[in-house]
PDB file of C-alpha atoms in Angstrom:
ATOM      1  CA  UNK C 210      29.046  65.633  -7.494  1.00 54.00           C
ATOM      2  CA  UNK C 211      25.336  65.037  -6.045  1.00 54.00           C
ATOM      3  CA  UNK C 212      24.526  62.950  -8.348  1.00 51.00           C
ATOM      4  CA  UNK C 213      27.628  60.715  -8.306  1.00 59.00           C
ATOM      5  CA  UNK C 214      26.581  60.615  -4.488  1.00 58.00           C
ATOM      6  CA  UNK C 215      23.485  59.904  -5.055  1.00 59.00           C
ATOM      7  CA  UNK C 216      24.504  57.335  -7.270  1.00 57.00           C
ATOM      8  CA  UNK C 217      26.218  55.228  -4.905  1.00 57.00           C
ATOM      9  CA  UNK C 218      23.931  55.799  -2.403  1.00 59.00           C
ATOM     10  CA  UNK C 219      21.432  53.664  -4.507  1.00 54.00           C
ATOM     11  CA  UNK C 220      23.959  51.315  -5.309  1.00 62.00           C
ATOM     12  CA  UNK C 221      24.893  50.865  -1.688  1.00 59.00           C
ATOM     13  CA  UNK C 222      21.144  50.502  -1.387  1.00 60.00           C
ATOM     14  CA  UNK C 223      20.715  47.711  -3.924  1.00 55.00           C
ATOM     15  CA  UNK C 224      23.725  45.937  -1.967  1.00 60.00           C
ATOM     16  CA  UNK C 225      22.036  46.000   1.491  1.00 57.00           C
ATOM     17  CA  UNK C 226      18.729  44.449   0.294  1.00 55.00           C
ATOM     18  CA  UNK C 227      20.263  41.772  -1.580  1.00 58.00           C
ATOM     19  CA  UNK C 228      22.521  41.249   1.150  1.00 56.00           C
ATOM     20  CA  UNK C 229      19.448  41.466   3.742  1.00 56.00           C
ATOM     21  CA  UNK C 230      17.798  38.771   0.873  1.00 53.00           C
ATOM     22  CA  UNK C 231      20.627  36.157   1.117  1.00 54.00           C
ATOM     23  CA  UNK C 232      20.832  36.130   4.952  1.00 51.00           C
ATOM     24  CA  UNK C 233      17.079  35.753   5.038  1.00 46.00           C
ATOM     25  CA  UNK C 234      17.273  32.641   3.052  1.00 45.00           C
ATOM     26  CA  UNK C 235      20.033  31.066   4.934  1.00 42.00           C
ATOM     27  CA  UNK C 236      18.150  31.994   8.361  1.00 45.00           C
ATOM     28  CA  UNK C 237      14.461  32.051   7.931  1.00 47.00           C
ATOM     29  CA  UNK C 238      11.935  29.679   8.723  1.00 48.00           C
ATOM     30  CA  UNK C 239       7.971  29.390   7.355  1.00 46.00           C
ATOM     31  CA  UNK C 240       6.252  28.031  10.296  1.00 48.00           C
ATOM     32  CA  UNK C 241       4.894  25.135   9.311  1.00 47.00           C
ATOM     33  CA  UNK C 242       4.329  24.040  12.606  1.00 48.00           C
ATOM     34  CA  UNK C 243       1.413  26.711  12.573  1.00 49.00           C
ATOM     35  CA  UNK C 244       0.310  25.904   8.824  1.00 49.00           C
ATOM     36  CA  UNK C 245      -2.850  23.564   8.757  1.00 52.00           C
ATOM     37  CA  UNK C 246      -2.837  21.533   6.033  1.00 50.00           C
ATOM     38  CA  UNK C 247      -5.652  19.408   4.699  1.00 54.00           C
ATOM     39  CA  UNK C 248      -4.691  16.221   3.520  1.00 52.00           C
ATOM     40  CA  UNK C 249      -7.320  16.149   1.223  1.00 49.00           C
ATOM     41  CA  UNK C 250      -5.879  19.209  -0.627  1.00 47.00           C
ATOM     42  CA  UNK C 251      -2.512  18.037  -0.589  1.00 53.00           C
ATOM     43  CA  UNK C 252      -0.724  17.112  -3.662  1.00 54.00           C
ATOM     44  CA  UNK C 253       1.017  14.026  -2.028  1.00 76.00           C
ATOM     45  CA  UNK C 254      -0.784  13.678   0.951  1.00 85.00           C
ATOM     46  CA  UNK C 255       1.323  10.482   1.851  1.00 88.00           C
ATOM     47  CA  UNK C 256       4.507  12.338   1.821  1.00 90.00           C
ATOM     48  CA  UNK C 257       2.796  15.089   4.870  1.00 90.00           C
ATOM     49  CA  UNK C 258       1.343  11.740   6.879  1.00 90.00           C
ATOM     50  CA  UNK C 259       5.067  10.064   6.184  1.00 93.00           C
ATOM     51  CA  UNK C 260       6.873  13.570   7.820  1.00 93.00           C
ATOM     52  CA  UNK C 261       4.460  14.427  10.121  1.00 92.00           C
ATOM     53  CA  UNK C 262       4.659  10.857  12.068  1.00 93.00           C
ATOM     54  CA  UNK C 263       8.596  11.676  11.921  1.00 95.00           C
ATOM     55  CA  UNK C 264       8.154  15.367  13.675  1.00 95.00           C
ATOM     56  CA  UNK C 265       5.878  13.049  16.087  1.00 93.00           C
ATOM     57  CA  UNK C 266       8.085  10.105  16.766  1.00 94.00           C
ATOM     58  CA  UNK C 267      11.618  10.520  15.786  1.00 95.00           C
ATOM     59  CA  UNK C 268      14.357  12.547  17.974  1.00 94.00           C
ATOM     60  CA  UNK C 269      15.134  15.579  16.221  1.00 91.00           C
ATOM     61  CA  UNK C 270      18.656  14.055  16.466  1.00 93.00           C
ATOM     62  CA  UNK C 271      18.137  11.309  14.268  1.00 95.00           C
ATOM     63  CA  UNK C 272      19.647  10.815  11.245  1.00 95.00           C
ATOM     64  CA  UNK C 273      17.699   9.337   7.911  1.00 96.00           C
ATOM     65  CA  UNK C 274      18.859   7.744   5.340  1.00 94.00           C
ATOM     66  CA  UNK C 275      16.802   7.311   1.772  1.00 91.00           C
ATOM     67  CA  UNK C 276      16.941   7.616  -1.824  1.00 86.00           C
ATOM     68  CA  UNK C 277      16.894  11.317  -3.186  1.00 84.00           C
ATOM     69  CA  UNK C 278      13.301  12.329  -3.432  1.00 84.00           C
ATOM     70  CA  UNK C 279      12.997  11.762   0.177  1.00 88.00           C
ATOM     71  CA  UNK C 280      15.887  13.326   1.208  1.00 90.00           C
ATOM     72  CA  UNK C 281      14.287  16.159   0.060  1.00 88.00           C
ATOM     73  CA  UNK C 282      10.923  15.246   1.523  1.00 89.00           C
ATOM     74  CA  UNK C 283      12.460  15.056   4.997  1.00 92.00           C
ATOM     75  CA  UNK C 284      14.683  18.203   4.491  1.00 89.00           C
ATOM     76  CA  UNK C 285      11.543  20.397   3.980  1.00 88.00           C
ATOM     77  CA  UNK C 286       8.965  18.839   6.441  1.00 90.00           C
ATOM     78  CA  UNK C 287      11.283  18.238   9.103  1.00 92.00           C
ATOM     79  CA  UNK C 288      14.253  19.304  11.253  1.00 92.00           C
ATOM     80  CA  UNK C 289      15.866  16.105  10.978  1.00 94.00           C
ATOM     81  CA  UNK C 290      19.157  15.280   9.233  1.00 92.00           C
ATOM     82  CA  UNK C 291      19.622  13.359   6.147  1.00 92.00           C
ATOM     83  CA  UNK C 292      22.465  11.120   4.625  1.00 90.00           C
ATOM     84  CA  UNK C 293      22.104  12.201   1.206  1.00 86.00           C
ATOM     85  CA  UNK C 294      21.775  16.357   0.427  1.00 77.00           C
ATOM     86  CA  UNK C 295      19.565  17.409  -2.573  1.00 66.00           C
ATOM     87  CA  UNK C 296      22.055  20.047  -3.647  1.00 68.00           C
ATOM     88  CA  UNK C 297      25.071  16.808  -4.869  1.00 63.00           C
ATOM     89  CA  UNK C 298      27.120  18.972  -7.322  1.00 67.00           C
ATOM     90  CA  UNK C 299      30.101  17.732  -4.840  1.00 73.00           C
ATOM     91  CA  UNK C 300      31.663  14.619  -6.262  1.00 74.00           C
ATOM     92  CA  UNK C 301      31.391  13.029  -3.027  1.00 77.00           C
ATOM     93  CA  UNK C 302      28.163  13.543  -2.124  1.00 76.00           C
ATOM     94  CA  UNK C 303      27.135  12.670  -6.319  1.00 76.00           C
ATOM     95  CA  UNK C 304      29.165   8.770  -5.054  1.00 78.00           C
ATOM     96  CA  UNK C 305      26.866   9.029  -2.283  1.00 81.00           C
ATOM     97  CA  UNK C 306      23.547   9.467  -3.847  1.00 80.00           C
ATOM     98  CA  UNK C 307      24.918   6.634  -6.418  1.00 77.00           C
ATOM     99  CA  UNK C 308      25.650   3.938  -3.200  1.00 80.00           C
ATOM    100  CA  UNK C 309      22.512   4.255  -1.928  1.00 82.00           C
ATOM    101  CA  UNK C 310      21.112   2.905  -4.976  1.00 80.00           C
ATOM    102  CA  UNK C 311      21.693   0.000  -2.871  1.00 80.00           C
ATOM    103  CA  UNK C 312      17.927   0.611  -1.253  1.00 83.00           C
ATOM    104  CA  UNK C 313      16.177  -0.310  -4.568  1.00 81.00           C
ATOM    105  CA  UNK C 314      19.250  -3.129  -5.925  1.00 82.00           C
ATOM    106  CA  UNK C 315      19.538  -6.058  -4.343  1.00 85.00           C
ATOM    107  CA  UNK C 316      22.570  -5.760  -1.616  1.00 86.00           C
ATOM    108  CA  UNK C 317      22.476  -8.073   1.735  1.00 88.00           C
ATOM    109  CA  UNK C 318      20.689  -6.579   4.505  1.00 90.00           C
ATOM    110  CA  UNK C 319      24.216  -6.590   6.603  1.00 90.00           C
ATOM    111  CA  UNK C 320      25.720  -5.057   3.784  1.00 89.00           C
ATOM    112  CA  UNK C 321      22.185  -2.097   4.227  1.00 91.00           C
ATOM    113  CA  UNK C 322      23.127  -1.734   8.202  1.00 92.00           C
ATOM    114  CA  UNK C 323      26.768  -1.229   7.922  1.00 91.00           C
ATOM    115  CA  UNK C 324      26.391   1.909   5.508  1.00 91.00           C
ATOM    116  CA  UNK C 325      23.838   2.775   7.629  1.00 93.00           C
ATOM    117  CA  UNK C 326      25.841   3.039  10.534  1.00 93.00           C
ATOM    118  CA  UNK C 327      28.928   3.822   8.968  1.00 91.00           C
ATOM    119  CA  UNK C 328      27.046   7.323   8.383  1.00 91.00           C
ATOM    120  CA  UNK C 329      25.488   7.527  11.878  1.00 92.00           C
ATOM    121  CA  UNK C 330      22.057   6.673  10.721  1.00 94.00           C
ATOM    122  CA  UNK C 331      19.233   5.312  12.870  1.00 95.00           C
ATOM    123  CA  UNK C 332      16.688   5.115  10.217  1.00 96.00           C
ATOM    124  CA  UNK C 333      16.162   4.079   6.691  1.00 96.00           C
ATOM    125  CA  UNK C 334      13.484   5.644   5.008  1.00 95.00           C
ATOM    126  CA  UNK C 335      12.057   3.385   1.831  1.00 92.00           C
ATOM    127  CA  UNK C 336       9.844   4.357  -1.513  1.00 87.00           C
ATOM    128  CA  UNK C 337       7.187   1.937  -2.472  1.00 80.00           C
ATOM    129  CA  UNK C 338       7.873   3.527  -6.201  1.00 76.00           C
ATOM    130  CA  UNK C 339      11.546   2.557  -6.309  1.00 71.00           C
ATOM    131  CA  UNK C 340       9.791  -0.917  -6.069  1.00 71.00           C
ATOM    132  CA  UNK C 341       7.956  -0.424  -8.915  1.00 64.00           C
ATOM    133  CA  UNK C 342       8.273   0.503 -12.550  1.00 53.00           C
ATOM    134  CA  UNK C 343       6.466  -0.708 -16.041  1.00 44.00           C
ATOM    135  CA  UNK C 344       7.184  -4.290 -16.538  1.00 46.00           C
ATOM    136  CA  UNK C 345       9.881  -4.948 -18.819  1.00 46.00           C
ATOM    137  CA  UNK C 346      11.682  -1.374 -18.893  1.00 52.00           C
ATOM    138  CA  UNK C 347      13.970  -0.035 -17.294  1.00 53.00           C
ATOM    139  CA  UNK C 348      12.566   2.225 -14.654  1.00 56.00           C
ATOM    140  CA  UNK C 349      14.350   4.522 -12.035  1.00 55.00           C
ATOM    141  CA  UNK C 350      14.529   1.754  -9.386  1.00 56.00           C
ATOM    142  CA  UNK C 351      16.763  -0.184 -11.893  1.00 59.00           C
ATOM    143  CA  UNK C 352      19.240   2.400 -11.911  1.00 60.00           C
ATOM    144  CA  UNK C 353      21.750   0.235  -9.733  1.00 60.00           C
ATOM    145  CA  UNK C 354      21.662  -2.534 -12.308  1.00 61.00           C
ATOM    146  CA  UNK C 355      24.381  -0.550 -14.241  1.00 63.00           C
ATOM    147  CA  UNK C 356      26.693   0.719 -12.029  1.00 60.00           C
ATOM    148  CA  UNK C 357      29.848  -0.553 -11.034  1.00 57.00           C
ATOM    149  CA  UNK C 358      29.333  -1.588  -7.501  1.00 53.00           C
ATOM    150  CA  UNK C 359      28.670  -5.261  -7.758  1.00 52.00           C
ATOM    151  CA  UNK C 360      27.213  -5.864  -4.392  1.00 59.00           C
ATOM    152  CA  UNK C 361      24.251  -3.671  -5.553  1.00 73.00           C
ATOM    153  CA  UNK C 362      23.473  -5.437  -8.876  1.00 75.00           C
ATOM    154  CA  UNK C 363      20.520  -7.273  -8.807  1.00 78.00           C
ATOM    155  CA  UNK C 364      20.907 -10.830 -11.254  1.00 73.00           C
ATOM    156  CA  UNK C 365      18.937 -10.621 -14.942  1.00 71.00           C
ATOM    157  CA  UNK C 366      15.127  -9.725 -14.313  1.00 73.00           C
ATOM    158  CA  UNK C 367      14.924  -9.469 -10.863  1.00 76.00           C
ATOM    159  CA  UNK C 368      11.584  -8.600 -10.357  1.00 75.00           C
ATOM    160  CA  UNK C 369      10.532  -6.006  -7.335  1.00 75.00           C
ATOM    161  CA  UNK C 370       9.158  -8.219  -4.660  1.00 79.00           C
ATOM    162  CA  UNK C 371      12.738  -9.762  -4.633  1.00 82.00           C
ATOM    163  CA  UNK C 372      14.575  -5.959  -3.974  1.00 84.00           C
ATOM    164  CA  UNK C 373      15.831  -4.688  -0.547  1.00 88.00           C
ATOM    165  CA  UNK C 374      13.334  -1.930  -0.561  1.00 86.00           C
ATOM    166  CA  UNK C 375      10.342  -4.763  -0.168  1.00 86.00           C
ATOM    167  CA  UNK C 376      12.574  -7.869   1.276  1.00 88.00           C
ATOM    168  CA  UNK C 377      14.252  -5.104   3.731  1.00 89.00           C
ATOM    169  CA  UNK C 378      10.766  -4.770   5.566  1.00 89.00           C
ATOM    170  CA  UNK C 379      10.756  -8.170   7.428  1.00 90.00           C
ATOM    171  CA  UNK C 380      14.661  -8.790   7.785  1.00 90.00           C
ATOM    172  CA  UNK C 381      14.120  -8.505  11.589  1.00 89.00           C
ATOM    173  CA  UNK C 382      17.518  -9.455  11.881  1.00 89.00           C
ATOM    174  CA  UNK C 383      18.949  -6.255  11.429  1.00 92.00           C
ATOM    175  CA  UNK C 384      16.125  -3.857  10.842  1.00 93.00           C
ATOM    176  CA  UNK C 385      12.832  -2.943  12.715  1.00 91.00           C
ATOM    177  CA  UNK C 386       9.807  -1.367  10.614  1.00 92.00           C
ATOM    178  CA  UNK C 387       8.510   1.471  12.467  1.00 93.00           C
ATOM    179  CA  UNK C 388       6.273   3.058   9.815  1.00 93.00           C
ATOM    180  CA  UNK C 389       4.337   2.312   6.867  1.00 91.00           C
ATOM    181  CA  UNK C 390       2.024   4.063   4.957  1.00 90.00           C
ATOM    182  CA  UNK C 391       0.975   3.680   1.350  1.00 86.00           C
ATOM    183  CA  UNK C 392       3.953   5.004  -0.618  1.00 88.00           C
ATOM    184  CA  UNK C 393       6.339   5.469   2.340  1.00 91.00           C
ATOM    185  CA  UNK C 394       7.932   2.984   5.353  1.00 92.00           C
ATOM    186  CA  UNK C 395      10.478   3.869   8.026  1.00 95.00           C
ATOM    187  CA  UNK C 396      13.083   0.881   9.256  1.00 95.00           C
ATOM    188  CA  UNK C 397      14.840   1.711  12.707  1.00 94.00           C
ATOM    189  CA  UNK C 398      18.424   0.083  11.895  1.00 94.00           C
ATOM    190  CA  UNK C 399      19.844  -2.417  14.823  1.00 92.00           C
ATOM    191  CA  UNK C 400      22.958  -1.772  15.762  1.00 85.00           C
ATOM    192  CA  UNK C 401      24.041  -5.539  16.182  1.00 73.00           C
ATOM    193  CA  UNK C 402      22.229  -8.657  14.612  1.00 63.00           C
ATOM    194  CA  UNK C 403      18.938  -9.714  16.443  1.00 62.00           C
ATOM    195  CA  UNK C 404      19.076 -13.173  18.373  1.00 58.00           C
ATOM    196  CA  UNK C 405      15.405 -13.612  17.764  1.00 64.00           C
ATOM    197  CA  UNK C 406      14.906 -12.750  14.815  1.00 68.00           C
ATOM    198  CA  UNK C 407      12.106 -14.013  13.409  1.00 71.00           C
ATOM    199  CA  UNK C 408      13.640 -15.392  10.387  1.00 71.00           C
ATOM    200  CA  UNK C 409      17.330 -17.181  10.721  1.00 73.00           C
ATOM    201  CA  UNK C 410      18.134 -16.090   7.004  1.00 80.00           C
ATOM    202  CA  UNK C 411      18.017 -13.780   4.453  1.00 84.00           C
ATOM    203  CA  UNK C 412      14.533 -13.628   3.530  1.00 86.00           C
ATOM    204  CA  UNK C 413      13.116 -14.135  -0.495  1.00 86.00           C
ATOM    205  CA  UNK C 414      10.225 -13.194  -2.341  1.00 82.00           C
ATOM    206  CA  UNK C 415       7.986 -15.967  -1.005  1.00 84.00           C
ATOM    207  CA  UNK C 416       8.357 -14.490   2.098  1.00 87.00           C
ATOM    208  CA  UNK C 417       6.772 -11.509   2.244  1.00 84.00           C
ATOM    209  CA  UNK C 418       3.383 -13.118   2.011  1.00 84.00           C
ATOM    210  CA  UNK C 419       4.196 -14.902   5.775  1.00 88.00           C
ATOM    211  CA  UNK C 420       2.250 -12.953   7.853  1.00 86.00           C
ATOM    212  CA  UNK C 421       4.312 -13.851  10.718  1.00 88.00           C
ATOM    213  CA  UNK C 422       7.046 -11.542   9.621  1.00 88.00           C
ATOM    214  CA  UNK C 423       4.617  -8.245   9.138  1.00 88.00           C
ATOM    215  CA  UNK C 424       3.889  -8.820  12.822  1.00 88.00           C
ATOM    216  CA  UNK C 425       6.816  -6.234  14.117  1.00 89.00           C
ATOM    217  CA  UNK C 426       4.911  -3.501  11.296  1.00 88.00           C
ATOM    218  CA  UNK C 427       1.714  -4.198  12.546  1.00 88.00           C
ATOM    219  CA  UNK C 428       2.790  -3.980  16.693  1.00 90.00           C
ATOM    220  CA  UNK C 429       4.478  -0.746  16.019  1.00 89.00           C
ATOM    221  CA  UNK C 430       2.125   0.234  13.864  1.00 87.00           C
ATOM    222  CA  UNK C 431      -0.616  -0.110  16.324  1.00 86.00           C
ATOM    223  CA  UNK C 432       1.839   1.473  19.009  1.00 87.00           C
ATOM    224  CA  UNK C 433       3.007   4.954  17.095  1.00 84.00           C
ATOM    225  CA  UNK C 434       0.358   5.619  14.131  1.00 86.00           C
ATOM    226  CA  UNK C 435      -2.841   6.347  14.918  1.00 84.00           C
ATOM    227  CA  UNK C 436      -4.102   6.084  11.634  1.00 84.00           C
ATOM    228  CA  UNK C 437      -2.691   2.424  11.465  1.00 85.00           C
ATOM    229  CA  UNK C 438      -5.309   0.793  10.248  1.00 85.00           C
ATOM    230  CA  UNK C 439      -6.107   3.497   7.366  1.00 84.00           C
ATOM    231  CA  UNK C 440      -2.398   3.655   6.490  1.00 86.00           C
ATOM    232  CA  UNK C 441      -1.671  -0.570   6.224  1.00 85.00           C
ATOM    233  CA  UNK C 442      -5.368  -0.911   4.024  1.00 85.00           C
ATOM    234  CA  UNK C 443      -3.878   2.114   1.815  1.00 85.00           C
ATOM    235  CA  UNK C 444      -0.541   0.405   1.399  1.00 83.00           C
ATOM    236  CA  UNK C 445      -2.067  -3.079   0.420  1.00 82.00           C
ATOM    237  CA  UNK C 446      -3.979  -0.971  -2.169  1.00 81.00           C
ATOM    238  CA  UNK C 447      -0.956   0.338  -3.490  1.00 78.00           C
ATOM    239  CA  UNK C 448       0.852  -2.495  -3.679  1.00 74.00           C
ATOM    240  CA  UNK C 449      -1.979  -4.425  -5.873  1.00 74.00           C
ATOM    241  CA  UNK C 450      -2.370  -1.248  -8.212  1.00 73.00           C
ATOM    242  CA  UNK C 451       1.628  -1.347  -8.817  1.00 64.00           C
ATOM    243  CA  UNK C 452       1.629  -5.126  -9.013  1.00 63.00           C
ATOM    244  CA  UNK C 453      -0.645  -4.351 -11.845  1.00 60.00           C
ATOM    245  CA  UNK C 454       1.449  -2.817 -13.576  1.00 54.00           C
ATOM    246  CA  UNK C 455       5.292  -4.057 -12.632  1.00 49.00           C
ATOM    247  CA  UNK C 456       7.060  -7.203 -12.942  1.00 47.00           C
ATOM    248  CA  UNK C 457       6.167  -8.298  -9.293  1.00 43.00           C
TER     249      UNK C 457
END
């Protein structure tokens, strides 16, 4: 009889801690508020510069919207709330992660701020790689190219420099570029078309190299990043390197 006692005193044990476990995960927090990392022994040092300026400069209201990896990115190093939810073994949420697709396809920027807004997001959070991939194959940012939603689909060899996640940068008509650093770049969506914008159309590849339209980066830039001038020369580096080795 003692030992049948004993026996589910153990067991009642072995509930309690994993019980005690589970709760912790759901309710525990690392500080990393009080961690001091070194950027120079960081593994992606852009990705701790991209959500530190976010704990810095975005209300911990605000809601992002971005592809998967930085969902995940913001989820970790931030308190802020995403669109799109790492764990998408709902089918809804798996139609979710597939729509926004759209930031690396070629959709019209209107098209971009609806479904922003439509989910109560402020900002758009973009990834210099889903601009990118080896010329010729068919990299992750080409993913939309076969799905079903036609007003993603980009037309037969689209190259990168002609995709929303590079053309949506200077479309001042409906976004405003807040952030930039080499990999990473935050657009603050408008919640009704711009006036005075400083282009009166879509824009196209040719474009992006009018340095007029990087003006609204650079002011902000200059405004909320203090290492502004460190992050812009890192993210013309990265863009050459990638041109390099994309279709651009």
């Amino acid at each position: 009889h003692m030992l049948r006692m004993r026996g589910k005193l153990v067991l009642l044990l072995h509930l309690l801690v994993g019980l005690g476990l589970c709760t912790f995960t759901w309710t525990a927090r690392l500080p990393f508020d009080d961690i001091d990392l070194d950027e120079a022994d960081f593994a992606f040092p852009n990705v701790l510069r991209l959500t530190k300026w976010m704990n810095e400069n975005l209300p911990m209201s605000a809601v992002v919207v971005s592809d998967m990896t930085i969902s995940a990115q913001i989820r970790v190093g931030t308190d802020l709330s995403t669109v799109l939810h790492p764990h998408y073994e709902h089918i809804d949420v798996r139609e979710r992660v597939q729509q926004w697709y759209a930031l690396s396809a070629c959709p019209p920027s209107h098209h971009v701020q609806y479904m922003a807004l439509s989910y109560g997001a402020e900002y758009i959070a973009l990834n210099l790689f889903r601009c990118s991939g080896a010329g010729g194959e068919n990299g992750p940012f080409r993913l939309t190219d076969y799905i079903g939603n036609y007003t993603h689909r980009c037309g037969p060899d689209t190259d990168a420099m002609s995709r929303f996640c590079m053309l949506g940068r200077i479309d001042s008509r409906y976004f405003e570029p807040v952030y930039q650093n080499a990999e990473y770049a935050v657009l603050k969506v408008k919640r009704k078309k711009d006036g005075k914008a400083l282009i009166g159309r879509s824009p196209k590849k040719h474009d992006l190299y009018n340095a007029s339209l990087w003006q609204p980066l650079l002011d902000s830039c200059k405004a909320y990043d203090e290492q502004c001038g460190l992050d812009l020369v890192d993210f013309g580096r990265s863009w050459i390197d990638r041109s390099k080795k994309a279709k651009m």
